[in-house]
Coordinates of C-alpha atoms in Angstrom, one line a residue:
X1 CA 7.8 -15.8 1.2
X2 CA 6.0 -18.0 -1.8
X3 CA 5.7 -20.5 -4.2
X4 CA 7.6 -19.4 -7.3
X5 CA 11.4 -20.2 -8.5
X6 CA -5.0 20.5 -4.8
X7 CA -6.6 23.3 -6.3
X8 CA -5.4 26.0 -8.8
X9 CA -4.8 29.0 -6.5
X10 CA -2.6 26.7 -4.7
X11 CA -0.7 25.4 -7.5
X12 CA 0.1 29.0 -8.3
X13 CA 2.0 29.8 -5.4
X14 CA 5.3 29.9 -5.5
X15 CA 6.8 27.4 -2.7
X16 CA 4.1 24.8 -4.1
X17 CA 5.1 25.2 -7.7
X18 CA 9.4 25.0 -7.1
X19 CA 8.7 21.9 -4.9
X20 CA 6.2 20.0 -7.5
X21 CA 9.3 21.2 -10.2
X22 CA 11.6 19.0 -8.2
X23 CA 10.1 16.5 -7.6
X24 CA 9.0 16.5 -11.1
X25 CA 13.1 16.7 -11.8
X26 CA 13.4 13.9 -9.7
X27 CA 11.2 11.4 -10.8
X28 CA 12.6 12.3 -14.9
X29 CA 16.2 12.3 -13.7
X30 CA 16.1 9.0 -11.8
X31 CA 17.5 6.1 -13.6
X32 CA 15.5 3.9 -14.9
X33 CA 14.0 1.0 -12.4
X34 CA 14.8 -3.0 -13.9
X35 CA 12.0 -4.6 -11.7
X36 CA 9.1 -2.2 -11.7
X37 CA 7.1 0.6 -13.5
X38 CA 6.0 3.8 -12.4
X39 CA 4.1 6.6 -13.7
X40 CA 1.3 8.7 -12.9
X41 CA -2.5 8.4 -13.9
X42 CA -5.6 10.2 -13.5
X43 CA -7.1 13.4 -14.6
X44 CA -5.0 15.2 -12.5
X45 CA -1.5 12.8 -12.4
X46 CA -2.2 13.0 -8.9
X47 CA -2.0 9.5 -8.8
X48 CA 1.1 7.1 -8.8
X49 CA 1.2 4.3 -10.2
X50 CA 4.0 1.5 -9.5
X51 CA 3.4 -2.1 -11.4
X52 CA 5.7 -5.2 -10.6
X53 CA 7.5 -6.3 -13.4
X54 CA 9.0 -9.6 -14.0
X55 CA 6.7 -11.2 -15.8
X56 CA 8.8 -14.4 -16.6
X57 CA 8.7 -15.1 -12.7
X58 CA 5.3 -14.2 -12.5
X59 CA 6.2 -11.5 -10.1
X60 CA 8.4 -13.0 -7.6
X61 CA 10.0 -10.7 -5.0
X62 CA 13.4 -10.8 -4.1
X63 CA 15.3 -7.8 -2.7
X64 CA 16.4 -6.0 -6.2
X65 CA 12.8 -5.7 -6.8
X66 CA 11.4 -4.8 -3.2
X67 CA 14.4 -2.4 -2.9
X68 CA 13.1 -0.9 -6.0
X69 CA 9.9 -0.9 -4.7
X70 CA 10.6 1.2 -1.7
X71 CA 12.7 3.8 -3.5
X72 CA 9.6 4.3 -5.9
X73 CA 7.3 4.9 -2.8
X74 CA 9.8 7.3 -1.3
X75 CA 9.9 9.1 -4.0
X76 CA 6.0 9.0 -4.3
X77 CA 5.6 10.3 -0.9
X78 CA 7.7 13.1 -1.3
X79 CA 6.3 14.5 -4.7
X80 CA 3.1 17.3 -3.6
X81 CA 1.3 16.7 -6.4
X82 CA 0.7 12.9 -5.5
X83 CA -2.1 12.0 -3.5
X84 CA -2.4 8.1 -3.7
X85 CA -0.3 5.3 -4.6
X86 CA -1.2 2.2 -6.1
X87 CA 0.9 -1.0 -6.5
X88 CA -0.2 -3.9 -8.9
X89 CA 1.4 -6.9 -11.0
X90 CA 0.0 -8.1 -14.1
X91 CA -3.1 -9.3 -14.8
X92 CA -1.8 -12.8 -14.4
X93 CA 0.2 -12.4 -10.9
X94 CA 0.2 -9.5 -8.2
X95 CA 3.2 -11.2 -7.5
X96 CA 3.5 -15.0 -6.7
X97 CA 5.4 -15.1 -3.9
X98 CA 9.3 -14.7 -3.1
X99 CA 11.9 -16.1 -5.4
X100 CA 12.9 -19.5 -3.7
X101 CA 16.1 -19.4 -5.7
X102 CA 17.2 -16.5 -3.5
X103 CA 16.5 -18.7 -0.1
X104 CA 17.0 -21.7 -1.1
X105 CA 20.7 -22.0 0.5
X106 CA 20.7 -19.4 3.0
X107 CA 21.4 -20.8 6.6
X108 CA 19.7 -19.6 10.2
X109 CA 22.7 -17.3 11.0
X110 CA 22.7 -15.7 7.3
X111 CA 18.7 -14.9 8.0
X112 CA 19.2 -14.1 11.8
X113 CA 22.4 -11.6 11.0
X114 CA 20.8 -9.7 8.2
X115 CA 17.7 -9.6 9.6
X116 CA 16.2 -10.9 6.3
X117 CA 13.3 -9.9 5.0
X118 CA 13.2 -7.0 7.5
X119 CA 13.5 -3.9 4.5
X120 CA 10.3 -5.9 2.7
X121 CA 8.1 -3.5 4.9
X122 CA 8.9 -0.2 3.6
X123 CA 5.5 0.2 2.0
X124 CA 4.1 0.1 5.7
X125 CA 5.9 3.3 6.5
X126 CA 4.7 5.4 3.9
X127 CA 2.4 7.8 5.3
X128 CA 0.1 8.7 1.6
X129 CA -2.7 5.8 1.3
X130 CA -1.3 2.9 -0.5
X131 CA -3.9 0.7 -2.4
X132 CA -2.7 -2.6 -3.9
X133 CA -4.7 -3.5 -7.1
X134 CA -4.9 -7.4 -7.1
X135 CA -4.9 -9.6 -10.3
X136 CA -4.2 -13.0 -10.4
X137 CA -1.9 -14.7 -8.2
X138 CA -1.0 -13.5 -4.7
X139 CA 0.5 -15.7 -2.6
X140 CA 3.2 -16.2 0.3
X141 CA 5.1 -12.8 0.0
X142 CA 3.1 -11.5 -2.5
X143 CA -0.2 -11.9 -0.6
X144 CA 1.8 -10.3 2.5
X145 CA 3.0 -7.2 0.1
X146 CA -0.9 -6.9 -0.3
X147 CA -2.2 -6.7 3.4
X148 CA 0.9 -4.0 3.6
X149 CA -0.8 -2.0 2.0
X150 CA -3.7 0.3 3.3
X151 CA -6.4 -0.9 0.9
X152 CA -6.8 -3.8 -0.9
X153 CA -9.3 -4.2 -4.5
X154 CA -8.9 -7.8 -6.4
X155 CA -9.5 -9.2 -9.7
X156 CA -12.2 -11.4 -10.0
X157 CA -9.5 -14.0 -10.9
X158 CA -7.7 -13.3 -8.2
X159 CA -5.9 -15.8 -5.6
X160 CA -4.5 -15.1 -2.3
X161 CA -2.5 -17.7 -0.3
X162 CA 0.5 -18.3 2.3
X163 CA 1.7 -21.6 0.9
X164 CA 4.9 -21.2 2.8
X165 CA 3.8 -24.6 4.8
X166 CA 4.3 -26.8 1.3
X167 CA 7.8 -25.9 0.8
X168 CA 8.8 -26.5 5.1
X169 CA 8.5 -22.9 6.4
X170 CA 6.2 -20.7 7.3
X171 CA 5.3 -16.7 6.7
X172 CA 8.2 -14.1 7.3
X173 CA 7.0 -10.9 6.4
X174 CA 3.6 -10.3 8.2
X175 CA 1.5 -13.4 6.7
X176 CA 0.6 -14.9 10.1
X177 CA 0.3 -11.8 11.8
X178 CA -1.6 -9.1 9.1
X179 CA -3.8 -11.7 8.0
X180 CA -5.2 -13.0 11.3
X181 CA -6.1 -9.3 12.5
X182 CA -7.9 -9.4 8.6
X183 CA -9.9 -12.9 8.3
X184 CA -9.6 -13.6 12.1
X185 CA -7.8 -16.8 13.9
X186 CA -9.3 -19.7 12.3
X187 CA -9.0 -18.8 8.7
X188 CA -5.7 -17.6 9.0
X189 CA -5.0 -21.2 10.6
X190 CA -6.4 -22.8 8.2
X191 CA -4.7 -20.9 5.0
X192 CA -1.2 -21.0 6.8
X193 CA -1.2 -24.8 8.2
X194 CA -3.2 -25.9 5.0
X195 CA -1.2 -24.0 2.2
X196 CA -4.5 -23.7 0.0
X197 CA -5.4 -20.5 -1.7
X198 CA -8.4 -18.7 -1.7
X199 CA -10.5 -16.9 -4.5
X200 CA -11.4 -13.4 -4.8
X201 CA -14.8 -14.1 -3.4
X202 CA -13.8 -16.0 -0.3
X203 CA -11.2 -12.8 0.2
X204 CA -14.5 -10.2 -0.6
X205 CA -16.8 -12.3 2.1
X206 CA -13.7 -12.5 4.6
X207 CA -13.5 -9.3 4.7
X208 CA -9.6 -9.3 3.1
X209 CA -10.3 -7.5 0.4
X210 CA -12.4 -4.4 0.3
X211 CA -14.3 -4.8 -3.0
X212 CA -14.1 -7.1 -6.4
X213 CA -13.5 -5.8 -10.1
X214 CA -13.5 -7.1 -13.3
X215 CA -9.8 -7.8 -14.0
X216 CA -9.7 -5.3 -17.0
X217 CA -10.9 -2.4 -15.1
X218 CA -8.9 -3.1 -11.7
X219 CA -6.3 -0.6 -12.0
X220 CA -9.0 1.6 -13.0
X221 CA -11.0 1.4 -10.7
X222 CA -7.9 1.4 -8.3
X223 CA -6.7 5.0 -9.8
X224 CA -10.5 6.2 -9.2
X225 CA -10.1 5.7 -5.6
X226 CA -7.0 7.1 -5.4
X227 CA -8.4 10.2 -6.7
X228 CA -11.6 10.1 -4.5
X229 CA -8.9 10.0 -1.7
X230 CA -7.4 12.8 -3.2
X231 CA -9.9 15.4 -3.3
X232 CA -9.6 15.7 0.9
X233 CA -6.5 17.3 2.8
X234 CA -3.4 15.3 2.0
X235 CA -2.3 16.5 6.0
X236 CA -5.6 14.9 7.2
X237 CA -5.8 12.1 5.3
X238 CA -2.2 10.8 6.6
X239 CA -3.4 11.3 10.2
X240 CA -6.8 9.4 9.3
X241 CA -4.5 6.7 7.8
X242 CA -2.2 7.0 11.0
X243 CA -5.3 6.4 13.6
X244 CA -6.7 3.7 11.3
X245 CA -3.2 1.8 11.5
X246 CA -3.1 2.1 15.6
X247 CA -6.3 0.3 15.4
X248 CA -4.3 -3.1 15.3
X249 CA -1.5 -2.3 17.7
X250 CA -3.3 -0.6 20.9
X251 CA -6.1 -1.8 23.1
X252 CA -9.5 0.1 22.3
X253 CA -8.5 2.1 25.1
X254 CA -5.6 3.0 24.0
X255 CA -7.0 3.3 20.2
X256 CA -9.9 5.7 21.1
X257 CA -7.0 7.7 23.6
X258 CA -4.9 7.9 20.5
X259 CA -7.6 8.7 17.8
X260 CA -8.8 11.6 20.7
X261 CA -5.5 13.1 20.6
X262 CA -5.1 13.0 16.5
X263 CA -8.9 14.2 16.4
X264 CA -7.7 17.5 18.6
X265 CA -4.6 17.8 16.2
X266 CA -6.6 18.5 13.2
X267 CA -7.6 21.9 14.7
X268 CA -4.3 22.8 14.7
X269 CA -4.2 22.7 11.0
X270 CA -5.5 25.4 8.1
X271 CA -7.0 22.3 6.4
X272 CA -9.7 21.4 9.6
X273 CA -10.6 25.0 9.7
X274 CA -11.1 25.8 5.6
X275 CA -13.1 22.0 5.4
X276 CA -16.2 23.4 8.3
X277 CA -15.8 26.9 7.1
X278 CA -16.7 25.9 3.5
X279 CA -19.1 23.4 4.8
X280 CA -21.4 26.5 6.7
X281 CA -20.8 28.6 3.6
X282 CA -22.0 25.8 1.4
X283 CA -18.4 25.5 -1.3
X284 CA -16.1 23.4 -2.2
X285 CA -13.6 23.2 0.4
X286 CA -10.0 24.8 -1.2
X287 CA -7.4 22.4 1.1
X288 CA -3.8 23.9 0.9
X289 CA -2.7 20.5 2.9
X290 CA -1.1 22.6 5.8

């Protein structure tokens, strides 16, 4: 919704190397995107890199764009060589909401039939860490396609709203719902009944954003993380990610149940052995991600 119109002896085997080749193939041979950018950074290209772009609508989603969107993170996910993803906008908008233009004359049964909306939250199925690199304005949708993600690092310009309430509707894809379990009741009242935006700082101190950057060195500092992330065991990293996520649908519980059971599933894996074995011989650990 909104207000606008792994290591070198495992790169040399062989089953590693032929499915990096094509996915390699894959991401050159797809045709190009119209609504977005991707490409890979950091010293390794282990991390993608997928940047919004219609700058004339200062962002705005609409289904071309999120469509895209979720095509680029599938693809992401399914090239081994890519550890993290990052999504960001431009400097001046993460994206400024949903293009009105595209809702403006839809009717209850046209949203109610289709489901509308619904295919906005394929970034929440991804299962690599996802870290949205806010600059500038996110608001309605595009403050929602934020708190998809698993991480969240702003601008120190940054704005973040869910002015749905100004234009007589109210959050559809996860604003009244992702940002309560975030800021907590109250705040999340008062940013969906009010409409008003909040700064980068009031984000930071709420506890909606996990750290503040100069906008310059955002993506940066985005791709750094990324590659932090990416030194562990891709395999153990998406269970983290998955016990992390339960956190906000299961009763503690059921959360600590859950986490038990993902905790035992890592000694199933050549990753959980190699990480304490390295540890008592004091190396590096050499993760395979298996």
């Amino acid at each position: 919704m909104g207000f606008t119109g792994g290591k070198a002896d495992v790169l040399s085997t062989p089953s590693y190397t032929s499915w990096a080749s094509l996915a390699a193939r894959q991401m050159s041979s797809a045709p190009a995107f119209e609504h977005i950018l991707v490409e890979k950074r950091g010293e390794a290209d282990n991390v993608g890199l997928i940047t919004l772009n219609r700058p004339k609508a200062l962002n705005a989603l609409f289904d071309p764009l999120m469509e895209e969107v979720n095509q680029a993170m599938k693809q992401l996910e399914e090239d081994p060589s890519v550890a993290a993803i990052v999504l960001t906008g431009s400097e001046k908008a993460f994206a400024a909401g949903a293009d009105i233009k595209q809702m403006q004359n839809k009717h209850y049964v046209d949203c109610f039939g289709s489901n509308f909306l619904e295919h906005w939250n394929g970034v929440t199925k991804i299962k690599k860490p996802v870290i949205a690199a806010v600059n500038g304005y996110a608001l309605g949708g595009g403050c929602e396609l934020a708190m998809m993600c698993d991480i969240i690092l702003a601008g120190e310009k940054a704005k973040f709203g869910q002015p749905e309430i100004i234009i007589g509707t109210i959050p559809g894809a996860g604003g009244t719902q992702r940002l309560t379990r975030a800021i907590g009741k109250s705040r999340a009242m008062q940013m969906c009944l009010t409409g008003e935006m909040i700064t980068a700082q009031q984000a930071d101190a709420w506890g909606l954003v996990s750290s503040v950057h100069p906008p310059d060195q955002l993506v940066d500092e985005a791709i750094k993380l990324g590659e932090k992330i990416g030194k562990h065991s891709k395999l153990v990293v998406s269970m983290c990610k998955e016990a992390v996520n339960k956190s906000q649908e299961l009763s503690l519980n059921e959360g600590l149940h859950f986490e038990k059971r993902i905790f035992h599933g890592t000694f199933a894996t050549n990753d959980r052995k190699e990480g304490m074995t390295a540890f008592v011989e004091k190396r590096s650990p050499n993760f395979t991600d298996s």
